[in-house]
mmCIF file of C-alpha atoms in Angstrom:
data_model
loop_
_atom_site.group_PDB
_atom_site.id
_atom_site.type_symbol
_atom_site.label_atom_id
_atom_site.label_comp_id
_atom_site.label_asym_id
_atom_site.label_seq_id
_atom_site.Cartn_x
_atom_site.Cartn_y
_atom_site.Cartn_z
ATOM 1 C CA MET A 1 0.000 0.000 0.000
ATOM 2 C CA ARG A 2 1.172 3.491 -0.842
ATOM 3 C CA THR A 3 -0.113 6.854 0.347
ATOM 4 C CA VAL A 4 -0.079 10.007 -1.741
ATOM 5 C CA THR A 5 -0.689 13.478 -0.352
ATOM 6 C CA ILE A 6 -1.858 15.878 -3.040
ATOM 7 C CA ASP A 7 -1.810 19.666 -2.801
ATOM 8 C CA ILE A 8 -4.751 20.845 -4.911
ATOM 9 C CA GLU A 9 -5.618 24.215 -6.415
ATOM 10 C CA GLY A 10 -9.056 25.053 -7.804
ATOM 11 C CA LEU A 11 -9.097 26.302 -11.400
ATOM 12 C CA THR A 12 -12.800 27.191 -11.468
ATOM 13 C CA PRO A 13 -15.268 27.950 -8.654
ATOM 14 C CA TYR A 14 -16.515 25.112 -6.455
ATOM 15 C CA SER A 15 -20.215 24.793 -5.706
ATOM 16 C CA SER A 16 -21.714 22.035 -3.586
ATOM 17 C CA SER A 17 -25.245 20.668 -3.597
ATOM 18 C CA LYS A 18 -25.471 18.297 -0.629
ATOM 19 C CA TYR A 19 -29.013 17.078 -0.068
ATOM 20 C CA PHE A 20 -30.965 18.096 2.999
ATOM 21 C CA GLU A 21 -34.554 17.414 4.038
ATOM 22 C CA PRO A 22 -36.710 20.449 3.264
ATOM 23 C CA ASP A 23 -38.617 21.976 6.172
ATOM 24 C CA VAL A 24 -40.666 24.722 4.598
ATOM 25 C CA GLN A 25 -42.171 26.820 7.386
ATOM 26 C CA LYS A 26 -45.835 27.803 7.389
ATOM 27 C CA GLY A 27 -46.264 30.717 4.993
ATOM 28 C CA GLU A 28 -42.670 30.405 3.705
ATOM 29 C CA THR A 29 -42.157 30.419 -0.077
ATOM 30 C CA LYS A 30 -39.765 27.955 -1.743
ATOM 31 C CA ASP A 31 -37.500 30.882 -2.596
ATOM 32 C CA ALA A 32 -37.445 32.055 1.024
ATOM 33 C CA HIS A 33 -36.722 28.461 2.101
ATOM 34 C CA GLU A 34 -33.750 28.331 -0.316
ATOM 35 C CA LYS A 35 -32.414 31.659 0.967
ATOM 36 C CA ARG A 36 -32.706 30.477 4.571
ATOM 37 C CA ARG A 37 -31.031 27.092 4.149
ATOM 38 C CA TRP A 38 -28.560 27.301 1.219
ATOM 39 C CA ARG A 39 -25.517 26.912 3.524
ATOM 40 C CA GLU A 40 -26.726 23.403 4.380
ATOM 41 C CA LYS A 41 -25.877 22.349 0.823
ATOM 42 C CA ALA A 42 -22.201 22.637 1.772
ATOM 43 C CA HIS A 43 -20.210 20.020 3.678
ATOM 44 C CA ILE A 44 -19.450 21.551 7.063
ATOM 45 C CA ASP A 45 -17.596 19.876 9.930
ATOM 46 C CA ASP A 46 -18.421 20.168 13.638
ATOM 47 C CA ASN A 47 -16.190 23.254 13.941
ATOM 48 C CA GLY A 48 -18.009 25.135 11.163
ATOM 49 C CA ASN A 49 -15.271 24.583 8.549
ATOM 50 C CA VAL A 50 -16.215 23.941 4.928
ATOM 51 C CA TYR A 51 -14.700 20.878 3.266
ATOM 52 C CA ILE A 52 -14.935 18.841 0.079
ATOM 53 C CA PRO A 53 -15.461 15.111 0.671
ATOM 54 C CA GLY A 54 -12.444 13.102 -0.432
ATOM 55 C CA VAL A 55 -14.768 10.661 -2.167
ATOM 56 C CA ALA A 56 -15.612 13.432 -4.680
ATOM 57 C CA PHE A 57 -12.023 13.251 -5.953
ATOM 58 C CA LYS A 58 -12.139 9.440 -5.959
ATOM 59 C CA LEU A 59 -15.301 9.522 -8.104
ATOM 60 C CA ALA A 60 -13.676 12.057 -10.456
ATOM 61 C CA LEU A 61 -10.730 9.657 -10.860
ATOM 62 C CA ASP A 62 -13.031 6.705 -11.569
ATOM 63 C CA GLU A 63 -15.065 8.716 -14.094
ATOM 64 C CA THR A 64 -11.903 9.863 -15.833
ATOM 65 C CA ALA A 65 -10.451 6.352 -16.057
ATOM 66 C CA GLN A 66 -13.693 5.188 -17.635
ATOM 67 C CA LEU A 67 -13.829 8.195 -19.969
ATOM 68 C CA LEU A 68 -10.234 7.791 -21.190
ATOM 69 C CA ASN A 69 -10.619 3.990 -21.501
ATOM 70 C CA GLU A 70 -6.835 3.686 -21.795
ATOM 71 C CA LYS A 71 -5.421 0.180 -22.173
ATOM 72 C CA ILE A 72 -2.714 -1.127 -19.852
ATOM 73 C CA PRO A 73 0.434 -1.825 -21.902
ATOM 74 C CA GLY A 74 1.057 -5.569 -22.238
ATOM 75 C CA LYS A 75 -2.365 -6.552 -20.805
ATOM 76 C CA GLY A 76 -4.364 -6.965 -24.012
ATOM 77 C CA ASN A 77 -7.707 -5.133 -23.807
ATOM 78 C CA GLN A 78 -7.534 -4.542 -20.037
ATOM 79 C CA THR A 79 -7.890 -0.843 -19.156
ATOM 80 C CA TRP A 80 -6.861 1.206 -16.104
ATOM 81 C CA THR A 81 -10.552 1.623 -15.147
ATOM 82 C CA GLY A 82 -10.614 -1.418 -12.849
ATOM 83 C CA GLN A 83 -7.272 -0.516 -11.279
ATOM 84 C CA PHE A 84 -8.663 2.849 -10.148
ATOM 85 C CA ALA A 85 -12.109 1.522 -9.177
ATOM 86 C CA THR A 86 -10.815 -1.213 -6.860
ATOM 87 C CA GLY A 87 -7.329 -0.080 -5.886
ATOM 88 C CA VAL A 88 -7.660 3.573 -4.829
ATOM 89 C CA VAL A 89 -9.499 5.165 -1.885
ATOM 90 C CA ALA A 90 -9.716 8.679 -0.485
ATOM 91 C CA ALA A 91 -8.230 8.744 3.012
ATOM 92 C CA SER A 92 -9.142 12.337 3.868
ATOM 93 C CA ASP A 93 -11.452 15.188 3.025
ATOM 94 C CA VAL A 94 -10.179 18.530 1.719
ATOM 95 C CA ASP A 95 -10.456 21.337 4.278
ATOM 96 C CA LEU A 96 -10.943 24.603 2.381
ATOM 97 C CA GLY A 97 -9.828 26.843 5.244
ATOM 98 C CA LEU A 98 -13.178 28.627 5.114
ATOM 99 C CA LYS A 99 -15.861 29.049 7.761
ATOM 100 C CA ALA A 100 -19.458 28.330 6.734
ATOM 101 C CA ASP A 101 -20.495 31.834 7.775
ATOM 102 C CA ASP A 102 -17.972 33.316 5.314
ATOM 103 C CA MET A 103 -19.344 31.470 2.266
ATOM 104 C CA LYS A 104 -21.077 33.308 -0.553
ATOM 105 C CA ALA A 105 -24.070 32.016 -2.506
ATOM 106 C CA ILE A 106 -24.980 31.923 -6.155
ATOM 107 C CA GLN A 107 -28.582 32.083 -7.305
ATOM 108 C CA ILE A 108 -29.483 30.126 -10.435
ATOM 109 C CA PHE A 109 -32.676 29.476 -12.389
ATOM 110 C CA ALA A 110 -32.796 25.680 -12.180
ATOM 111 C CA HIS A 111 -35.130 22.854 -13.069
ATOM 112 C CA ALA A 112 -37.459 22.115 -10.167
ATOM 113 C CA ASN A 113 -36.714 18.379 -10.321
ATOM 114 C CA GLY A 114 -32.958 18.843 -10.862
ATOM 115 C CA LYS A 115 -33.048 17.264 -14.332
ATOM 116 C CA ARG A 116 -32.509 19.054 -17.633
ATOM 117 C CA GLY A 117 -35.253 19.289 -20.196
ATOM 118 C CA PRO A 118 -38.681 20.818 -20.349
ATOM 119 C CA GLY A 119 -40.493 21.461 -17.116
ATOM 120 C CA THR A 120 -40.872 23.881 -14.279
ATOM 121 C CA ARG A 121 -37.909 26.051 -13.309
ATOM 122 C CA ILE A 122 -37.341 27.767 -9.976
ATOM 123 C CA MET A 123 -34.701 29.951 -8.343
ATOM 124 C CA ARG A 124 -32.190 27.950 -6.319
ATOM 125 C CA TRP A 125 -29.369 29.082 -4.038
ATOM 126 C CA PHE A 126 -26.058 27.193 -3.718
ATOM 127 C CA PRO A 127 -22.759 27.716 -1.893
ATOM 128 C CA TYR A 128 -20.227 29.217 -4.329
ATOM 129 C CA ILE A 129 -16.512 29.374 -3.550
ATOM 130 C CA THR A 130 -14.555 31.245 -6.219
ATOM 131 C CA THR A 131 -11.016 30.563 -4.972
ATOM 132 C CA TRP A 132 -10.167 27.324 -3.210
ATOM 133 C CA SER A 133 -7.308 24.973 -2.433
ATOM 134 C CA GLY A 134 -6.451 22.240 0.019
ATOM 135 C CA GLN A 135 -4.734 18.944 0.622
ATOM 136 C CA LEU A 136 -6.022 15.432 -0.065
ATOM 137 C CA GLU A 137 -4.657 12.071 1.033
ATOM 138 C CA MET A 138 -5.327 8.976 -1.054
ATOM 139 C CA ARG A 139 -4.278 5.358 -0.575
ATOM 140 C CA ILE A 140 -3.287 3.078 -3.445
ATOM 141 C CA PHE A 141 -3.784 -0.577 -2.586
ATOM 142 C CA ASN A 142 -2.965 -1.873 -6.046
ATOM 143 C CA ASP A 143 0.801 -2.216 -6.465
ATOM 144 C CA THR A 144 0.430 -2.583 -10.247
ATOM 145 C CA LEU A 145 -0.756 1.039 -10.571
ATOM 146 C CA PRO A 146 2.384 3.102 -11.287
ATOM 147 C CA GLU A 147 2.762 6.493 -9.631
ATOM 148 C CA HIS A 148 3.203 8.318 -12.952
ATOM 149 C CA VAL A 149 -0.062 6.806 -14.260
ATOM 150 C CA PHE A 150 -1.949 7.805 -11.091
ATOM 151 C CA GLU A 151 -0.590 11.355 -11.330
ATOM 152 C CA ARG A 152 -1.516 11.716 -15.022
ATOM 153 C CA PHE A 153 -5.053 10.416 -14.464
ATOM 154 C CA PHE A 154 -5.515 12.633 -11.379
ATOM 155 C CA GLU A 155 -4.469 15.663 -13.419
ATOM 156 C CA GLN A 156 -6.930 14.719 -16.160
ATOM 157 C CA ALA A 157 -9.668 14.164 -13.538
ATOM 158 C CA GLY A 158 -9.287 17.787 -12.475
ATOM 159 C CA LEU A 159 -9.722 19.029 -16.026
ATOM 160 C CA LEU A 160 -12.266 16.589 -17.468
ATOM 161 C CA ALA A 161 -14.444 15.419 -14.566
ATOM 162 C CA GLY A 162 -14.167 18.016 -11.807
ATOM 163 C CA ILE A 163 -16.062 17.939 -8.514
ATOM 164 C CA GLY A 164 -19.246 19.409 -7.068
ATOM 165 C CA ARG A 165 -22.341 20.965 -8.633
ATOM 166 C CA GLY A 166 -22.036 21.905 -12.297
ATOM 167 C CA ARG A 167 -18.841 19.915 -12.904
ATOM 168 C CA PRO A 168 -17.751 19.274 -16.521
ATOM 169 C CA ILE A 169 -18.429 15.495 -16.556
ATOM 170 C CA THR A 170 -22.153 16.236 -16.082
ATOM 171 C CA LYS A 171 -22.068 18.297 -19.304
ATOM 172 C CA SER A 172 -23.013 21.375 -17.326
ATOM 173 C CA PRO A 173 -22.148 24.631 -19.066
ATOM 174 C CA ALA A 174 -21.014 26.025 -15.684
ATOM 175 C CA GLY A 175 -17.752 24.037 -15.700
ATOM 176 C CA ASN A 176 -17.418 24.324 -11.904
ATOM 177 C CA GLY A 177 -15.056 22.282 -9.777
ATOM 178 C CA ARG A 178 -12.057 22.005 -12.098
ATOM 179 C CA PHE A 179 -8.782 21.626 -10.234
ATOM 180 C CA ARG A 180 -5.114 20.860 -10.696
ATOM 181 C CA PRO A 181 -2.610 19.016 -8.548
ATOM 182 C CA VAL A 182 0.197 21.316 -7.436
ATOM 183 C CA LYS A 183 2.315 18.671 -5.721
ATOM 184 C CA PHE A 184 2.268 14.896 -5.138
ATOM 185 C CA THR A 185 4.090 13.517 -2.074
ATOM 186 C CA TRP A 186 4.391 9.713 -2.037
ATOM 187 C CA SER A 187 5.090 7.469 0.947
ATOM 188 C CA GLU A 188 4.980 3.754 1.684
#
């Protein structure tokens, strides 16, 4: 098993959309409900710090491996997809160094059911962090996954898949959540 610590820098804004149970108050409009509770769509720890779940980066890696569909040299038609899916886990979340009370919101005209296409649209509020960075720790359990391959795929994950609401892999025109690795530090 190897551990890699990755210093990450956001290239585009990050916006989260964590689910929460609505609790519309008597007489409260849906818009007023959104304005009151938008911060709850962010991931916030017990100390009020905003973070990005490490699993978001793991999913971006998996999506990128599947998207690139790159074959492993000398292994016939076998691709790297399975190596990433079964051999890599996120071992930490990414603390953004931001308090929940200091977050800003973005208001967008979104589909009421969250799916594109015809239908009712409503105003929605989401956390919106324009500049972000942090550190992520991942564990590689598969010894056949070379470090240089992991690093290349992680870099591509930041550009092609992204993380959060409106990330590129969802074909959203927003292009949120793109990132780049600044530094990889490997240890056994």
